[in-house]
Short mmCIF file of C-alpha atoms in Angstrom, two decimals:
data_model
loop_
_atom_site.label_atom_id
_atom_site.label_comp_id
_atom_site.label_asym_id
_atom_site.label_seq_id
_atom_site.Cartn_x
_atom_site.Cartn_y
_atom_site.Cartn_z
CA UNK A 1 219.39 -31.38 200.57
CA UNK A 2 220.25 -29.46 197.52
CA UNK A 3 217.19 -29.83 194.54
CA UNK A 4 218.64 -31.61 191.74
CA UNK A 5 218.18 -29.92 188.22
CA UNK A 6 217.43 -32.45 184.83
CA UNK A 7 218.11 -31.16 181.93
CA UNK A 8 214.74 -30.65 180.17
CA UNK A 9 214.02 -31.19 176.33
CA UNK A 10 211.87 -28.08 175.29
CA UNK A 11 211.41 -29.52 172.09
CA UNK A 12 209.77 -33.16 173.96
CA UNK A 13 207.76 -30.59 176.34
CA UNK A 14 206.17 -28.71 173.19
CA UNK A 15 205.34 -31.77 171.42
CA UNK A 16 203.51 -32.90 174.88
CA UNK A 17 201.90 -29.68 175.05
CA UNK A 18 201.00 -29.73 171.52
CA UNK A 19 199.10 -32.79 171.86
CA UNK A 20 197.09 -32.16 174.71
CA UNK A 21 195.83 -29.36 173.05
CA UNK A 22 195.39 -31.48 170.07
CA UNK A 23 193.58 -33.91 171.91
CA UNK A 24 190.77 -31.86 173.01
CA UNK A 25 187.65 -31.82 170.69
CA UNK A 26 186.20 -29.56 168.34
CA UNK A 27 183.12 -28.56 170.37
CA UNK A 28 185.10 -28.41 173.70
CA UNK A 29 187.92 -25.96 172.79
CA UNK A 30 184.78 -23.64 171.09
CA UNK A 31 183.22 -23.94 174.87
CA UNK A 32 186.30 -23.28 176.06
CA UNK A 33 187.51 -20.77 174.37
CA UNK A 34 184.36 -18.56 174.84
CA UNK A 35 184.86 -18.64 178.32
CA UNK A 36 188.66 -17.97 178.15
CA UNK A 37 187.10 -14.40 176.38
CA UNK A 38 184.89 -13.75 178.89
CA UNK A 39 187.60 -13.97 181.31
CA UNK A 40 190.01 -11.77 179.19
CA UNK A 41 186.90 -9.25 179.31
CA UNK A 42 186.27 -8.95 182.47
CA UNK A 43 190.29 -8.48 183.43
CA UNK A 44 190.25 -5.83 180.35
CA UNK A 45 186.98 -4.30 182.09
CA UNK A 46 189.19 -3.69 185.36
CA UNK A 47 192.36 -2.79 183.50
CA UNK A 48 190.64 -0.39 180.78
CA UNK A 49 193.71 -0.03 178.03
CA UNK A 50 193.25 1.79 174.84
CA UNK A 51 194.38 -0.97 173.03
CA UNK A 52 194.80 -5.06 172.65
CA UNK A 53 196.78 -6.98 171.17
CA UNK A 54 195.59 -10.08 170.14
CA UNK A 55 195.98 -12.71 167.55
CA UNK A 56 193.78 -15.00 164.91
CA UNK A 57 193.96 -17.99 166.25
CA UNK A 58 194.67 -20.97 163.99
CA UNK A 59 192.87 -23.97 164.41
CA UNK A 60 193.56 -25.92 168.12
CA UNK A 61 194.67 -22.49 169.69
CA UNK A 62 192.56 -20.84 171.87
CA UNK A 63 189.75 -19.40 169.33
CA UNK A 64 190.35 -15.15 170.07
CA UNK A 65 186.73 -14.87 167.48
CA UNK A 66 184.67 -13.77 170.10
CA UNK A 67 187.36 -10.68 171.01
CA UNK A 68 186.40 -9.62 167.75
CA UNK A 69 182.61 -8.71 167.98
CA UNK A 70 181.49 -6.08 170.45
CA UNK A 71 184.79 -4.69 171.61
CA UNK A 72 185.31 -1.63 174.08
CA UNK A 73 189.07 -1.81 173.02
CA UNK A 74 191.10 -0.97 169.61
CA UNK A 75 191.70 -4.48 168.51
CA UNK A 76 195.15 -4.80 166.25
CA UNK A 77 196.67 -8.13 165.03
CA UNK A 78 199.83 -9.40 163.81
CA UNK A 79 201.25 -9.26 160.52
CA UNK A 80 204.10 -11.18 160.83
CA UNK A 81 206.77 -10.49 157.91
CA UNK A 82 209.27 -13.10 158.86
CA UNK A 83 210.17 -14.86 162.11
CA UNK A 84 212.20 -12.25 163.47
CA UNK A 85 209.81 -9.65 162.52
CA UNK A 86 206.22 -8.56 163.20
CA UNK A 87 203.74 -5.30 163.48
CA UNK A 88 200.57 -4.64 165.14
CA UNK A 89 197.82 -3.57 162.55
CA UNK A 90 194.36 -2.29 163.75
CA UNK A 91 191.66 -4.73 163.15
CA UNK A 92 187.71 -4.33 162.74
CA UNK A 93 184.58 -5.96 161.07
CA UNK A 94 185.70 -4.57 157.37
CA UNK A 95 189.58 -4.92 157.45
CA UNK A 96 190.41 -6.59 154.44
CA UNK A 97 192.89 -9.38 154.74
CA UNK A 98 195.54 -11.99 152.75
CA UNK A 99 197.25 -15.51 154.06
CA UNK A 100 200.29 -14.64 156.05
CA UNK A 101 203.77 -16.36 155.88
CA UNK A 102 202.59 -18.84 158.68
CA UNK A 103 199.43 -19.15 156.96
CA UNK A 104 197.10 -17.21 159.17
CA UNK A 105 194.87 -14.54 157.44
CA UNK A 106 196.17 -11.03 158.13
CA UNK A 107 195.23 -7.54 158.60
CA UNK A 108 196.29 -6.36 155.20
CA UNK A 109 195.70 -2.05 155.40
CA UNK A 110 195.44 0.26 158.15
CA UNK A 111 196.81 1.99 160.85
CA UNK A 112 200.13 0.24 162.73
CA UNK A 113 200.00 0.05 166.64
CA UNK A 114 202.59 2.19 168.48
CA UNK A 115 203.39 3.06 171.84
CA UNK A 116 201.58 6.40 171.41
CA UNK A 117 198.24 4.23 171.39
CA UNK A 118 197.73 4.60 174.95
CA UNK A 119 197.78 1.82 177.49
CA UNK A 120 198.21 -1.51 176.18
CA UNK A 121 197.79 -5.06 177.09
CA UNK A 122 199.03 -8.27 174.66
CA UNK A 123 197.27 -11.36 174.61
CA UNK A 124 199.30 -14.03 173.01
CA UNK A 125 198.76 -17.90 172.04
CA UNK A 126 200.72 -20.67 174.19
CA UNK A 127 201.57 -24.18 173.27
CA UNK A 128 202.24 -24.55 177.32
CA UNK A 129 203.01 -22.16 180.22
CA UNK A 130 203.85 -22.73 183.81
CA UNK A 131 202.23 -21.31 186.47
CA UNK A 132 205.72 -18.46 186.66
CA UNK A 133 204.56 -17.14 184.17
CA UNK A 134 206.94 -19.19 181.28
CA UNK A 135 205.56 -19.81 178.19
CA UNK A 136 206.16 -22.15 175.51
CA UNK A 137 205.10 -20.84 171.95
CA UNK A 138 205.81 -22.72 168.37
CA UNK A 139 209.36 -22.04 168.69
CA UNK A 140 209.39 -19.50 165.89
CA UNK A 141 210.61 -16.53 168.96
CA UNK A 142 208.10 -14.22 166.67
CA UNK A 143 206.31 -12.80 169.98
CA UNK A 144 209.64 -12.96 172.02
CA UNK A 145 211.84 -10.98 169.54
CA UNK A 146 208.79 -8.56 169.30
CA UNK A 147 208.67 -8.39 172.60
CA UNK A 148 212.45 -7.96 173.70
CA UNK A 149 211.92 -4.20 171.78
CA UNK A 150 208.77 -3.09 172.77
CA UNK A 151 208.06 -4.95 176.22
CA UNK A 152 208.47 -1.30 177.88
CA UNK A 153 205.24 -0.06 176.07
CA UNK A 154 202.80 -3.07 177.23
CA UNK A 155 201.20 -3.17 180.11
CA UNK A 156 200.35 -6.28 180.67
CA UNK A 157 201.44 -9.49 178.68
CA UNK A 158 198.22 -12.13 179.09
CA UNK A 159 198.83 -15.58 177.70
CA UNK A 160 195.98 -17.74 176.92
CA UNK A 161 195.55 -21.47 176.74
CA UNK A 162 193.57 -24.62 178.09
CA UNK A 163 194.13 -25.92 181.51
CA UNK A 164 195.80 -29.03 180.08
CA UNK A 165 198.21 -26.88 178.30
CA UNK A 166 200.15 -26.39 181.69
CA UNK A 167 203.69 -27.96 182.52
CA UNK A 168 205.12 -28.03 186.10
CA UNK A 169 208.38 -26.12 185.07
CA UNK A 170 209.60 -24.15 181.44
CA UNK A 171 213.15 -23.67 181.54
CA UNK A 172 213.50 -19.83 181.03
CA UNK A 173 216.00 -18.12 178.88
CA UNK A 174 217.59 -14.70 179.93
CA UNK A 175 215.58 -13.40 176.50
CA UNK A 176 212.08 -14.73 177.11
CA UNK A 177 209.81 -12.39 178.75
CA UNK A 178 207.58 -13.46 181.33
CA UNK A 179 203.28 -13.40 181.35
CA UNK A 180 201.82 -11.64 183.49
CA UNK A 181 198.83 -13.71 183.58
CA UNK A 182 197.65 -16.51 182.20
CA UNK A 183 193.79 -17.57 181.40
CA UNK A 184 192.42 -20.96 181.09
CA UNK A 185 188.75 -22.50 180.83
CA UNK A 186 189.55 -22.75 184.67
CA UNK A 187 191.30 -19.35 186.05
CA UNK A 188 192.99 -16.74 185.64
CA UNK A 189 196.34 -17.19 187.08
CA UNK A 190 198.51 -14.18 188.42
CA UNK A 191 202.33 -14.90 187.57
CA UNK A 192 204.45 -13.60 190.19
CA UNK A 193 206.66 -10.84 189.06
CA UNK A 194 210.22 -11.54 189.97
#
């Protein structure tokens, strides 16, 4: 019997997403969170890139803080200049920073990531994946029209999230670029490659 398709609302499945994530206290996300680090470090301890990119988590995303102390990687962040546009800027203890247009504190001097960095693995915030390796971001497309130009020059695309941040099935778009993995409180979960 042939499987039936539904059309599904991505806007109902982020707002779903959204608030389970919501929905999960204070205290619990910072337990969680720490452990979805350790995780990333020991996959980054078997991978061994020169570089990660990562992001400053706002305040129900998965907290990346931890990343940021102690690292055996060059850390860069975002600076996102509009939607459609966003750079890589290398990130320590002593980077000085200003509010972004989405209201995150950015990397505000220093050197720009490029593919002449070395091996590279990105580590990006999710509103809700699928175990594919879809994800479901803010609906901005900031890390997917970053990604449609320099996919070729990262390694490894990691998403990170909380288990209950995971949907049965994200319609995917011919632009959207798959994870590679994703890592919850749980698991790390290897996304097929198609």
């Amino acid at each position: 019997m042939p499987e039936q398709h539904h059309p599904i609302d991505k806007s109902a499945m982020r707002r779903l997403a959204l608030e389970a994530r919501r929905s999960i206290p204070p205290e619990q996300r910072a337990i969680w969170s720490s452990a979805i680090c350790a995780r990333l470090r020991q996959l980054l301890a078997t991978e061994k890139p020169a570089a990660l990119l990562t992001y400053q988590a706002l305040s129900e995303e998965v907290d990346t803080t931890p990343l940021f102390h102690n690292s055996d990687v060059q850390l860069y962040t975002p600076v996102t200049h509009r939607h459609d546009h966003m750079e890589w800027r290398h990130t320590h203890a002593g980077s000085s920073r200003q509010k972004g247009i989405f209201g995150v504190n950015e990397v505000s001097d220093g050197p720009l990531w490029g593919s002449t960095c070395g091996k590279t693995i990105l580590a990006c915030p999710l509103v809700g994946f699928d175990r594919r390796g879809n994800r479901l971001g803010m609906g901005k497309g900031c890390f997917d029209y970053w990604l449609a130009e320099h996919r070729s020059a990262i390694s490894m695309v990691i998403g990170l999230a909380f288990s209950s941040q995971e949907v049965a099935q994200i319609p995917a778009e011919r632009h959207d670029a798959p994870l590679d993995y994703v890592i919850t409180e749980l698991e790390i979960i290897a996304c097929p490659a198609d």
